[in-house]
Short mmCIF file of C-alpha atoms in Angstrom, two decimals:
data_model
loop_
_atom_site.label_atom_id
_atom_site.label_comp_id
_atom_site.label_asym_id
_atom_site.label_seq_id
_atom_site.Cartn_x
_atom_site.Cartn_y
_atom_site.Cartn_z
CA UNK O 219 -18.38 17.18 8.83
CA UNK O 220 -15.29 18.74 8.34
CA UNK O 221 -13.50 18.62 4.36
CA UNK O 222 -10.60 17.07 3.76
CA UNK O 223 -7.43 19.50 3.64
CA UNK O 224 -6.92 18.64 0.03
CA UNK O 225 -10.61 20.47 -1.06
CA UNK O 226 -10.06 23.45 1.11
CA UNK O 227 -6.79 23.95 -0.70
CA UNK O 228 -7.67 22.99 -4.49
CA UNK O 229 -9.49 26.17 -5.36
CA UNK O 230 -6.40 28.22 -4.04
CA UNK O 231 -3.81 25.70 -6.21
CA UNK O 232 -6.52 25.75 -9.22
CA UNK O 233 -6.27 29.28 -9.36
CA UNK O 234 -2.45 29.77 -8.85
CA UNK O 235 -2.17 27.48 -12.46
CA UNK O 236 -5.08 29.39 -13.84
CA UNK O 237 -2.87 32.23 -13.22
CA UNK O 238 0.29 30.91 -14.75
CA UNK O 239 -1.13 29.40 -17.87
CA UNK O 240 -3.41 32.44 -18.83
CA UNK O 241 -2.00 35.46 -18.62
CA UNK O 242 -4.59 37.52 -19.75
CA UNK O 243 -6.48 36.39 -16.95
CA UNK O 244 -4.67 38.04 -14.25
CA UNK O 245 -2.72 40.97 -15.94
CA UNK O 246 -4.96 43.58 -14.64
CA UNK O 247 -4.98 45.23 -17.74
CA UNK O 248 -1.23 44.74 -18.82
CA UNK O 249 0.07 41.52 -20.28
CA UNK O 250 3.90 41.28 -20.87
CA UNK O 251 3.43 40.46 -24.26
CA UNK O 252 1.08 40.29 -27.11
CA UNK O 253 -2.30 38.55 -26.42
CA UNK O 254 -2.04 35.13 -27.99
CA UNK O 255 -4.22 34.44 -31.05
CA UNK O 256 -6.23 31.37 -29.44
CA UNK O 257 -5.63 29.36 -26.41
CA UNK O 258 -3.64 26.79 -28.11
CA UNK O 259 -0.61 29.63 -28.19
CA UNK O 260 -1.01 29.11 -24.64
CA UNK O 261 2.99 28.21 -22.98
CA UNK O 262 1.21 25.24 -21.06
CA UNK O 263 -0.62 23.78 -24.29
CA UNK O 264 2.63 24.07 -26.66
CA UNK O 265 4.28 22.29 -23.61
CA UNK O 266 1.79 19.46 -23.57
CA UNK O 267 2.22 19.34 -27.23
CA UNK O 268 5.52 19.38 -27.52
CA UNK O 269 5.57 16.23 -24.84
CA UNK O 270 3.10 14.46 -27.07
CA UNK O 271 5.23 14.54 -29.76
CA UNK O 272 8.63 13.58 -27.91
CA UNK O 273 6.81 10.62 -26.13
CA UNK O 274 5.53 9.63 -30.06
CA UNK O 275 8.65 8.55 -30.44
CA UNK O 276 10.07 7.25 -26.64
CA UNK O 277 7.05 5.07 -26.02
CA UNK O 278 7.00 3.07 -29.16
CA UNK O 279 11.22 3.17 -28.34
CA UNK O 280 11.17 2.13 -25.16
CA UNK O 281 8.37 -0.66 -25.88
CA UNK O 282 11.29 -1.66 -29.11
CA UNK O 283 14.54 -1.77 -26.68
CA UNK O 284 12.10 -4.10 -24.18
CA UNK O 285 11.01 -6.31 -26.43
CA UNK O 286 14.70 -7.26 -27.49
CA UNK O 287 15.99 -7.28 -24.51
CA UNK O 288 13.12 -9.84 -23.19
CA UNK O 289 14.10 -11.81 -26.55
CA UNK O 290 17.58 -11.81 -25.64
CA UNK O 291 18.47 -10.55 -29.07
CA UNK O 292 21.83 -10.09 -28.54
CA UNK O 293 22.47 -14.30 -28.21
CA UNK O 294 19.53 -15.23 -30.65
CA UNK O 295 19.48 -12.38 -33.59
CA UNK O 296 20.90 -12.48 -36.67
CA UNK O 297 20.49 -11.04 -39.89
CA UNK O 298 21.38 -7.57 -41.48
CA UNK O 299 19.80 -5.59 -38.45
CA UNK O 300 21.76 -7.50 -36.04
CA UNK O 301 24.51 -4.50 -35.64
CA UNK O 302 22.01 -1.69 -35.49
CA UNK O 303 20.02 -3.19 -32.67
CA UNK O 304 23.16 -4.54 -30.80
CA UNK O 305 24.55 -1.01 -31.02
CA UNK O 306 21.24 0.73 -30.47
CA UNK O 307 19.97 -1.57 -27.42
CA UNK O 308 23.15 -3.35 -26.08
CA UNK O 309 25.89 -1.43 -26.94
CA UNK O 310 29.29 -3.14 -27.17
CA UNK O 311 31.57 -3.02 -24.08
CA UNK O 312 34.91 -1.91 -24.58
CA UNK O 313 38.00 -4.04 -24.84
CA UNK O 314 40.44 -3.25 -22.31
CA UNK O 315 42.84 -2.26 -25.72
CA UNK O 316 40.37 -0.19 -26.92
CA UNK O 317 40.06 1.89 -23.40
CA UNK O 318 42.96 4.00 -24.62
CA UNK O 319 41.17 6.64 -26.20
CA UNK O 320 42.02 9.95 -25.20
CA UNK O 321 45.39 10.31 -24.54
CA UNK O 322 46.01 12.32 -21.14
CA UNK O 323 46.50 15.83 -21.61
CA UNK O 324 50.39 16.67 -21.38
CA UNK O 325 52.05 19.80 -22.03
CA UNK O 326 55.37 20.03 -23.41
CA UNK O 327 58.71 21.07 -20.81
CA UNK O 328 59.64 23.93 -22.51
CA UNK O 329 55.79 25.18 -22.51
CA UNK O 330 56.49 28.99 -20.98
CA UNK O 331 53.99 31.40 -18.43
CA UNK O 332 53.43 33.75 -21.53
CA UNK O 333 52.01 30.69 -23.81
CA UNK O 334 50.00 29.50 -21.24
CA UNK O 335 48.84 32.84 -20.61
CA UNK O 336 47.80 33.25 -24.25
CA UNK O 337 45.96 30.18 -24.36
CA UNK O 338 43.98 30.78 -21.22
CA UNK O 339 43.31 34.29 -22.75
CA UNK O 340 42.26 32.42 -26.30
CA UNK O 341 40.14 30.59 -24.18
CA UNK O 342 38.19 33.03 -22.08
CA UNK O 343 38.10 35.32 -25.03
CA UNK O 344 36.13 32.07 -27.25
CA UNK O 345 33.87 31.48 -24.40
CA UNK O 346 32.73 35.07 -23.58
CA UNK O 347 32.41 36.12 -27.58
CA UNK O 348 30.45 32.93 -28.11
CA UNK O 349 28.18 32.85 -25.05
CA UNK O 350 27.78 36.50 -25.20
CA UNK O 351 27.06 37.22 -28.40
CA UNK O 352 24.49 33.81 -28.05
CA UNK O 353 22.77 35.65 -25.40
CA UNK O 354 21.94 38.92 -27.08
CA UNK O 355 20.73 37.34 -29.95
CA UNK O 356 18.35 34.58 -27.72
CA UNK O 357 16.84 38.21 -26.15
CA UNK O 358 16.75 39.59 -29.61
CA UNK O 359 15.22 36.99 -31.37
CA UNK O 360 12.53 36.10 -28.36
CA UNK O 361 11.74 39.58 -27.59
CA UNK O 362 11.63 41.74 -30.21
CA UNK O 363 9.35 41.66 -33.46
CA UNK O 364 10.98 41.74 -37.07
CA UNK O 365 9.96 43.28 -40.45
CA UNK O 366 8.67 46.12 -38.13
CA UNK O 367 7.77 49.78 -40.47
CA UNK O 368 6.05 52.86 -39.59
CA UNK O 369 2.91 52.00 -40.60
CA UNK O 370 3.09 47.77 -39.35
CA UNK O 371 4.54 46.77 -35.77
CA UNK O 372 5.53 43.74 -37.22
CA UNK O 373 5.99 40.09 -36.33
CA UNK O 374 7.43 37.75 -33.71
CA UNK O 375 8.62 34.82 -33.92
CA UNK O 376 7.52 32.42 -31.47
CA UNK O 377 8.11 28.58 -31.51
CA UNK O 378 11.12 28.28 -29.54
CA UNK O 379 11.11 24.47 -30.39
CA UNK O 380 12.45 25.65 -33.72
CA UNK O 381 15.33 27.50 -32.23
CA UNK O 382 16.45 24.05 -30.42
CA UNK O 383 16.40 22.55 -33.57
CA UNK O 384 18.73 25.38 -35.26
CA UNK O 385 21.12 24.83 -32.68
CA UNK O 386 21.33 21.39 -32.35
CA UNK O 387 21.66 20.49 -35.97
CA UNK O 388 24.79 22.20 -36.27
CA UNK O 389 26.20 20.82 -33.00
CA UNK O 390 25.64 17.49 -34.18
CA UNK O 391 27.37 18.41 -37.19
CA UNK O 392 30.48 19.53 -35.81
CA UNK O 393 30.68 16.94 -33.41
CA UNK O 394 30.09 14.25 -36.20
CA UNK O 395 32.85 16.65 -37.90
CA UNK O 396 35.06 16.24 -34.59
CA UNK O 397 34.55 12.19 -34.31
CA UNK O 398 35.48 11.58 -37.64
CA UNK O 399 38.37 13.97 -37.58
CA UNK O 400 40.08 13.29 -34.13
CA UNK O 401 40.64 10.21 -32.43
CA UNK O 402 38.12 8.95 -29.89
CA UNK O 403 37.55 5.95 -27.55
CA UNK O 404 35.52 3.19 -28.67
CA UNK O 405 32.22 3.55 -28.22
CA UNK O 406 30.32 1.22 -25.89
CA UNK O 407 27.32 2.79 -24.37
CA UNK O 408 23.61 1.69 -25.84
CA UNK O 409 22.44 4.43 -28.12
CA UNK O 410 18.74 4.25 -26.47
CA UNK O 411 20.53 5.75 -23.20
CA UNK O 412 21.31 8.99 -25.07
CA UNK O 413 17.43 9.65 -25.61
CA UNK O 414 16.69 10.64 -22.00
CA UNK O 415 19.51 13.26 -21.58
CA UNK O 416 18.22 14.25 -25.19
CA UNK O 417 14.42 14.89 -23.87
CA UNK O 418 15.45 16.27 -20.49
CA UNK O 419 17.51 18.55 -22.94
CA UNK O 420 15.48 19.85 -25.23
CA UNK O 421 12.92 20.68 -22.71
CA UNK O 422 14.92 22.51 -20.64
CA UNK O 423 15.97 24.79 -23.75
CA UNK O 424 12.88 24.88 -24.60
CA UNK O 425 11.56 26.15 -21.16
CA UNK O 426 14.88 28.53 -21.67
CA UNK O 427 13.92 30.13 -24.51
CA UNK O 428 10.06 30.89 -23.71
CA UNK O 429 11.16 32.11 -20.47
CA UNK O 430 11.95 34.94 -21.80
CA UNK O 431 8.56 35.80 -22.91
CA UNK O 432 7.40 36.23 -19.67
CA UNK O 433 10.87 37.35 -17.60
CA UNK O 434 13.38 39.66 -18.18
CA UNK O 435 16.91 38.09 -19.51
CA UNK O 436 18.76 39.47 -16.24
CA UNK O 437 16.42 37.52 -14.35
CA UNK O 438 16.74 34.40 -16.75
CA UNK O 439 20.64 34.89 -15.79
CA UNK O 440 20.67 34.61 -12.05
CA UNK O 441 17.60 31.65 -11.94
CA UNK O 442 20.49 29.45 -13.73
CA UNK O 443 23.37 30.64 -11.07
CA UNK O 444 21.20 29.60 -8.27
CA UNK O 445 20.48 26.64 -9.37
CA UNK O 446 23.03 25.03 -7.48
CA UNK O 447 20.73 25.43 -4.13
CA UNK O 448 18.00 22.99 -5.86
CA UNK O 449 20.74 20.89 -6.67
CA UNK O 450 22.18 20.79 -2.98
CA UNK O 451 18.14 19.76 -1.87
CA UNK O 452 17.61 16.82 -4.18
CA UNK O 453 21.12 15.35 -3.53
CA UNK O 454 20.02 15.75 0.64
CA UNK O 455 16.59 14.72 -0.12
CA UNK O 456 17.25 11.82 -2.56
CA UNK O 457 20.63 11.05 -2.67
CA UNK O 458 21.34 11.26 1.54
CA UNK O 459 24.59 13.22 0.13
CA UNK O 460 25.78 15.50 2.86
CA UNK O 461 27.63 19.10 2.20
CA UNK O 462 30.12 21.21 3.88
CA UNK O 463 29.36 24.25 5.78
CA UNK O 464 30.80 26.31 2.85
CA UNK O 465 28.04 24.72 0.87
CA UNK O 466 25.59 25.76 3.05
CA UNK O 467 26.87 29.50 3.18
CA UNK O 468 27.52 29.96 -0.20
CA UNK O 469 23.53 28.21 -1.10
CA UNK O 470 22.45 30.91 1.34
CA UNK O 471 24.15 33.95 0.01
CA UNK O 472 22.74 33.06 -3.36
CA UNK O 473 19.30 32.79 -2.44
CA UNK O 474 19.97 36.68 -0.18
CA UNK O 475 21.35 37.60 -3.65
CA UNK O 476 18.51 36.65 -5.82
CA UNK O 477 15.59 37.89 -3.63
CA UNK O 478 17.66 41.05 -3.52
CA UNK O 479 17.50 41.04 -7.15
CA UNK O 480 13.94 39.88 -7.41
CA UNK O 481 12.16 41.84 -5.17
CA UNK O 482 14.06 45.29 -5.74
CA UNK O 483 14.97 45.72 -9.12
CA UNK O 484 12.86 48.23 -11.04
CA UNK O 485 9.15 46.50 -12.97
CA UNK O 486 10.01 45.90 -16.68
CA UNK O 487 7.27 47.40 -19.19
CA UNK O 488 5.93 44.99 -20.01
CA UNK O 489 5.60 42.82 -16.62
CA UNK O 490 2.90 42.08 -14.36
CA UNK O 491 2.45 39.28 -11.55
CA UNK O 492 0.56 36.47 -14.04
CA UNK O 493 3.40 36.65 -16.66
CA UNK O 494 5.80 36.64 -14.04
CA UNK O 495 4.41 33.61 -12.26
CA UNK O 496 4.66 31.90 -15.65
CA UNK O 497 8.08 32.89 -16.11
CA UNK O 498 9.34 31.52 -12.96
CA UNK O 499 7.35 28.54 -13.68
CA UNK O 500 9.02 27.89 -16.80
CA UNK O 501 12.91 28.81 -15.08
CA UNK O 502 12.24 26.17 -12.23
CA UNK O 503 11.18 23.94 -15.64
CA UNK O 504 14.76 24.71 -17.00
CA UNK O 505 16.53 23.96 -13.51
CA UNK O 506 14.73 20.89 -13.08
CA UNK O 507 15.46 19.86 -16.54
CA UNK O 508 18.70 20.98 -16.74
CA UNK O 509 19.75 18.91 -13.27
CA UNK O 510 18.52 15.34 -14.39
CA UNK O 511 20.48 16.27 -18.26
CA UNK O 512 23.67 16.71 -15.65
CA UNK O 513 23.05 13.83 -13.71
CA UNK O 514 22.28 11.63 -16.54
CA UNK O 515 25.44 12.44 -18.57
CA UNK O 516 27.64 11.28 -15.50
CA UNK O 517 25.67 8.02 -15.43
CA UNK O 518 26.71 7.22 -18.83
CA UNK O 519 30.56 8.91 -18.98
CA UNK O 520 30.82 5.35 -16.84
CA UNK O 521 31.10 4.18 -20.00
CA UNK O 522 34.72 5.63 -21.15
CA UNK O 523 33.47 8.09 -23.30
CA UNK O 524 34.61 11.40 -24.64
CA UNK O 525 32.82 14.71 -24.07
CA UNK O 526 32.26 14.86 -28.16
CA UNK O 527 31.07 11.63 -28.13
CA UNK O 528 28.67 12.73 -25.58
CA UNK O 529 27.51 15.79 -27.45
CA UNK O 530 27.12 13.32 -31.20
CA UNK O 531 24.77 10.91 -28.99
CA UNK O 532 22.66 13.96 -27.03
CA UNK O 533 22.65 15.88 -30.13
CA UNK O 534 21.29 13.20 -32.47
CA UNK O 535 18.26 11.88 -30.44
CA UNK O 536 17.51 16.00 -30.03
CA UNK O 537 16.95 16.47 -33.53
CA UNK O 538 15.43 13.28 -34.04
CA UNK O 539 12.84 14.66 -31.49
CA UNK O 540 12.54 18.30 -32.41
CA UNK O 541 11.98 17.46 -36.20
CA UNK O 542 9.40 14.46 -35.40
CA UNK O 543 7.69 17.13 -33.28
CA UNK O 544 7.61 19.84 -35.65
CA UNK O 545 6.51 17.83 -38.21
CA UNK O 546 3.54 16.29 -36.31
CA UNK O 547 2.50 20.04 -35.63
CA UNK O 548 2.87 20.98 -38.99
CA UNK O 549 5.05 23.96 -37.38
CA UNK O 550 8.33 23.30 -39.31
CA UNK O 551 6.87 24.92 -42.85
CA UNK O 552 5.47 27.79 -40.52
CA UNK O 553 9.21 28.39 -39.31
CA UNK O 554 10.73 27.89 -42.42
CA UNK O 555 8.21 30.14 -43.97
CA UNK O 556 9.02 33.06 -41.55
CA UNK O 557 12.31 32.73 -42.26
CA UNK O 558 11.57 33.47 -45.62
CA UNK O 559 9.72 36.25 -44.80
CA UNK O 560 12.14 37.97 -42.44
CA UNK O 561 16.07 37.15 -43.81
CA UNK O 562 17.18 39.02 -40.68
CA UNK O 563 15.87 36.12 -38.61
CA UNK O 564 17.78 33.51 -40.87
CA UNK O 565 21.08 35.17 -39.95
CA UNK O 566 20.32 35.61 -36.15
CA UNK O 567 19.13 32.05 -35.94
CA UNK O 568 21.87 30.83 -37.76
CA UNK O 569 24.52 32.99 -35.75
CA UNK O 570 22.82 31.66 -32.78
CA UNK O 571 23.24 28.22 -33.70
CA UNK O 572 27.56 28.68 -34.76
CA UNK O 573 28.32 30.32 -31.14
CA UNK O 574 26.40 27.39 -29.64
CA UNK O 575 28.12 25.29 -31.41
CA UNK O 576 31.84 26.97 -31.06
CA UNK O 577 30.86 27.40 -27.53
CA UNK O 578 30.76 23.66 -26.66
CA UNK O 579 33.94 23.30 -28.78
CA UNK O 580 35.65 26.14 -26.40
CA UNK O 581 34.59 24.26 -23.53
CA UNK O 582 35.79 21.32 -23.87
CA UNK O 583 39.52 22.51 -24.61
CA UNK O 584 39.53 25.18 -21.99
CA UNK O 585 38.63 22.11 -19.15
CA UNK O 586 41.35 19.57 -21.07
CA UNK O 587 43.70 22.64 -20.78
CA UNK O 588 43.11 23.95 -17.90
CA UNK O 589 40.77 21.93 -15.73
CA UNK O 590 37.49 22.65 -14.28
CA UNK O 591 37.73 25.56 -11.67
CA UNK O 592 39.54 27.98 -14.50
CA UNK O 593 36.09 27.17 -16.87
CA UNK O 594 34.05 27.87 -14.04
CA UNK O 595 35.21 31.22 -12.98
CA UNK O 596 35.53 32.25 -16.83
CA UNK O 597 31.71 31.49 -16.81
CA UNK O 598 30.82 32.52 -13.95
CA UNK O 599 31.94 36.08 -15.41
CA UNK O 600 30.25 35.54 -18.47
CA UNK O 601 26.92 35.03 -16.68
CA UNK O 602 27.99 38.86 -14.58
CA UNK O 603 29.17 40.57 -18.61
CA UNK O 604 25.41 38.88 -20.05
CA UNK O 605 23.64 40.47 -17.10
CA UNK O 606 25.41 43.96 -17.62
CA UNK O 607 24.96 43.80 -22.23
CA UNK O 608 21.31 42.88 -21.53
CA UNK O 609 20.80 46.19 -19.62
CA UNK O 610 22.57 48.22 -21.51
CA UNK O 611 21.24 47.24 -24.73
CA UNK O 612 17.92 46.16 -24.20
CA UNK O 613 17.08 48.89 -21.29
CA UNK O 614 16.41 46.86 -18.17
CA UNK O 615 16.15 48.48 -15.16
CA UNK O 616 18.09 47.05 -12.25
CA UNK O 617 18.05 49.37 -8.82
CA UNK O 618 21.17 49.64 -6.36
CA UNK O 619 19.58 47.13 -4.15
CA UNK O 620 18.90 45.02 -7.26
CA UNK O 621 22.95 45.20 -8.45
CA UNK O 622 24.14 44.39 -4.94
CA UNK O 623 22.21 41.33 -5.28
CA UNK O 624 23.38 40.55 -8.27
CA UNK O 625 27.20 40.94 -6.85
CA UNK O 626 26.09 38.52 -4.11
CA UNK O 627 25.50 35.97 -6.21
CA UNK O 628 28.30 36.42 -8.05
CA UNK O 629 30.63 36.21 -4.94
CA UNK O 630 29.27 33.36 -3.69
CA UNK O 631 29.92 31.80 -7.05
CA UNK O 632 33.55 32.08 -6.71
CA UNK O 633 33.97 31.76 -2.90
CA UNK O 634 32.58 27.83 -3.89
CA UNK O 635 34.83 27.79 -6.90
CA UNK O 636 37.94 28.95 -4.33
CA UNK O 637 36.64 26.90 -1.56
CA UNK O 638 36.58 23.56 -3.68
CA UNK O 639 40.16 24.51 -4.77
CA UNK O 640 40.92 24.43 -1.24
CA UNK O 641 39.51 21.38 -0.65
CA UNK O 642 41.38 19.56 -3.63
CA UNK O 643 44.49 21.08 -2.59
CA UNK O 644 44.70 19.18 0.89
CA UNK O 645 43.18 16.30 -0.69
CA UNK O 646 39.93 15.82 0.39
CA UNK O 647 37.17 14.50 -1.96
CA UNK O 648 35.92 17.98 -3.76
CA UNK O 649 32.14 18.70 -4.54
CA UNK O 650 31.94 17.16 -8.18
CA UNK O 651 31.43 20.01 -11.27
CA UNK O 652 28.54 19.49 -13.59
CA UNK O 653 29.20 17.84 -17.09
CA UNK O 654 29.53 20.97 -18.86
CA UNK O 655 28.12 19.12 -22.10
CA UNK O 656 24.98 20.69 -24.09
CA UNK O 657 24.31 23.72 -21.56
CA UNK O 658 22.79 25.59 -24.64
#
């Protein structure tokens, strides 16, 4: 009698993970970077670990949020934890007197070409020092050892949960900063609802920053450009949303772009196909991630508020998360002991953390000033200026096939940014841009 489809296939699929998750395994004598101590350094373990940790505190949440709304709290409670549950589970929803918020953005009549021109160039300068400088440090920090001599090779660091921390501690700091210091809409939106953009967040960072163990930045670079063609196939698949045939050209001339890139550009030292395979594993983690974050924020901008607001709410359930976490693994004293150990981490975590930070900050005034499409492009050549640092100062190797490709993407980036301009300009209903909050 014949076997069922699924046996003949689950050796093939069992070994294809086996691959992934052990790279020693499959290296064939190179590994693309140190063998880990034990298996429990393994990315997939830390992963499951990590998730253990986050869910310690969503279950016992989510279980908390049902349980008052079953009791109908909001009617019944009373007492001095009356506000903090109404604000955490119910929220409050805004008068229409309190839906003035944010006044519109106006610029003043005698507001000349030349002062627009410097702000747009204050602007695109903030964004590209900030994201730029925030990507040669996340290479630096995840790719290179510290406290190295001549006689000692020394030591990397590398819990990448930690570095999510770092940066979102001081974004919710200057956002709390921001809320308290400029006016902003009342707030109506359950706090709970922030905790699922927060977890989608923090492991797509997370799967961002280990990434790079495994792939080279370039490559990290051009996975998040394309990821507008996994977009464009869960809004067909799920959402029955239908595209233009720009779309559809543009989506393809990525994907030609990246392969060019991919399967052309010269091997990095330390590569090989396991690490690799666990690298793109971890990327399509980030994309996946990153895409239900995006969604998730639009969901709850239905509730009138402001992009800082956003960030506060995001930011706060991530730490609450990332410190629970690190805690439970006892890895927060191992951080802060390296630290200690190496002050030239401190200051590249820390630096890391202000341009993430100042970054968000630049991005929302460049979109209130100047709308959508002008961020886009000016990112869209940040991602092209990251691609071209990394290889100069970290030595990758990228062919003339492998640069062509890299221009293809890049075209097709800004043929959809011109063709959605298009689109608004004779006033048909444009392709919506993703909530630029938290990218980092």
């Amino acid at each position: 009698m014949r076997e069922p489809v699924w046996k003949e296939e689950f050796p093939r699929w069992w070994a294809v993970v086996l691959l992934a998750a052990l790279p020693s395994l499959g290296a064939g004598g190179e590994t693309a970077e140190a063998p880990p101590e034990s298996w429990t350094q393994l990315w997939f373990f830390r992963f499951l670990v990590n998730a253990a940790g986050y869910a310690s505190f969503m279950v016992p949440g989510y279980l908390l949020v049902q349980y008052f709304r079953r009791k109908n709290y909001l009617e019944t409670g009373r007492g001095l934890c009356f506000p903090l549950v109404k604000t955490c589970v119910f929220g409050s929803e805004p008068k229409v007197s309190d839906e003035v918020p944010l006044a519109p953005r106006t610029e003043p009549a005698e507001t000349t070409a030349t002062w627009q021109a410097l702000k747009l160039l204050f602007c695109a300068a903030g964004l590209q020092a900030s994201y730029l400088t925030w990507g040669v440090l996340q290479e630096r920090v995840m790719t290179r050892s510290y406290g190295a001599t001549a006689t000692s090779p020394g030591e990397r660091f590398t819990d990448s949960q930690f570095l999510v921390l770092m940066n979102r501690v001081l974004a919710l700091i200057v956002a709390g900063l921001s809320c308290i210091l400029c006016k902003q809409p009342r707030h109506g939106a359950p706090m709970y609802r922030y905790s699922f953009a927060s977890l989608s967040n923090v492991l797509s960072s997370w799967c961002q920053y280990e990434a790079l163990k495994f792939v080279s930045f370039p490559t990290q670079v051009l996975a998040k450009a394309s990821k507008v063609i996994p977009v464009m196939l869960m809004g067909k698949l799920v959402s029955r949303r239908s595209y233009e045939h720009w779309e559809y050209l543009t989506a393809g001339l990525i994907s030609i772009g990246v392969s060019m890139f991919l399967l052309s550009s010269g091997p990095e030292p330390r590569s090989s196909p396991a690490t690799t395979l666990s690298g793109l594993i971890l990327l399509a983690g980030y994309i996946a991630f990153d895409s239900f974050t995006s969604n998730w924020q639009d969901a709850l901008f239905a509730y009138k508020m402001s992009s800082v607001q956003m960030m506060f709410g995001v930011n706060f359930f991530s730490c609450l998360f990332t410190v629970g976490s690190l805690l439970e693994q006892g890895a927060l004293l191992e951080a802060t002991r390296f630290m200690g150990r190496h002050s030239e981490f401190a200051a590249h975590a820390l630096l890391l953390s202000i341009c993430s930070a100042c970054g968000q900050l630049f991005i929302f005034y460049t979109i209130g000033q100047f709308g959508a499409a002008v961020f886009t492009i000016i990112m869209t050549l940040r991602q092209a200026f990251a691609i071209l640092l990394s290889c100069l100062l970290y030595g990758h190797t990228v062919t003339v096939v492998g640069g062509l490709g890299v221009a293809v993407v890049f075209a097709a980036l800004l043929l959809r940014v011109y063709a959605r301009g298009r689109l608004k300009q004779r006033g048909k209903k444009a392709v919506p841009v993703e909530s630029p909050v938290q990218k980092v």
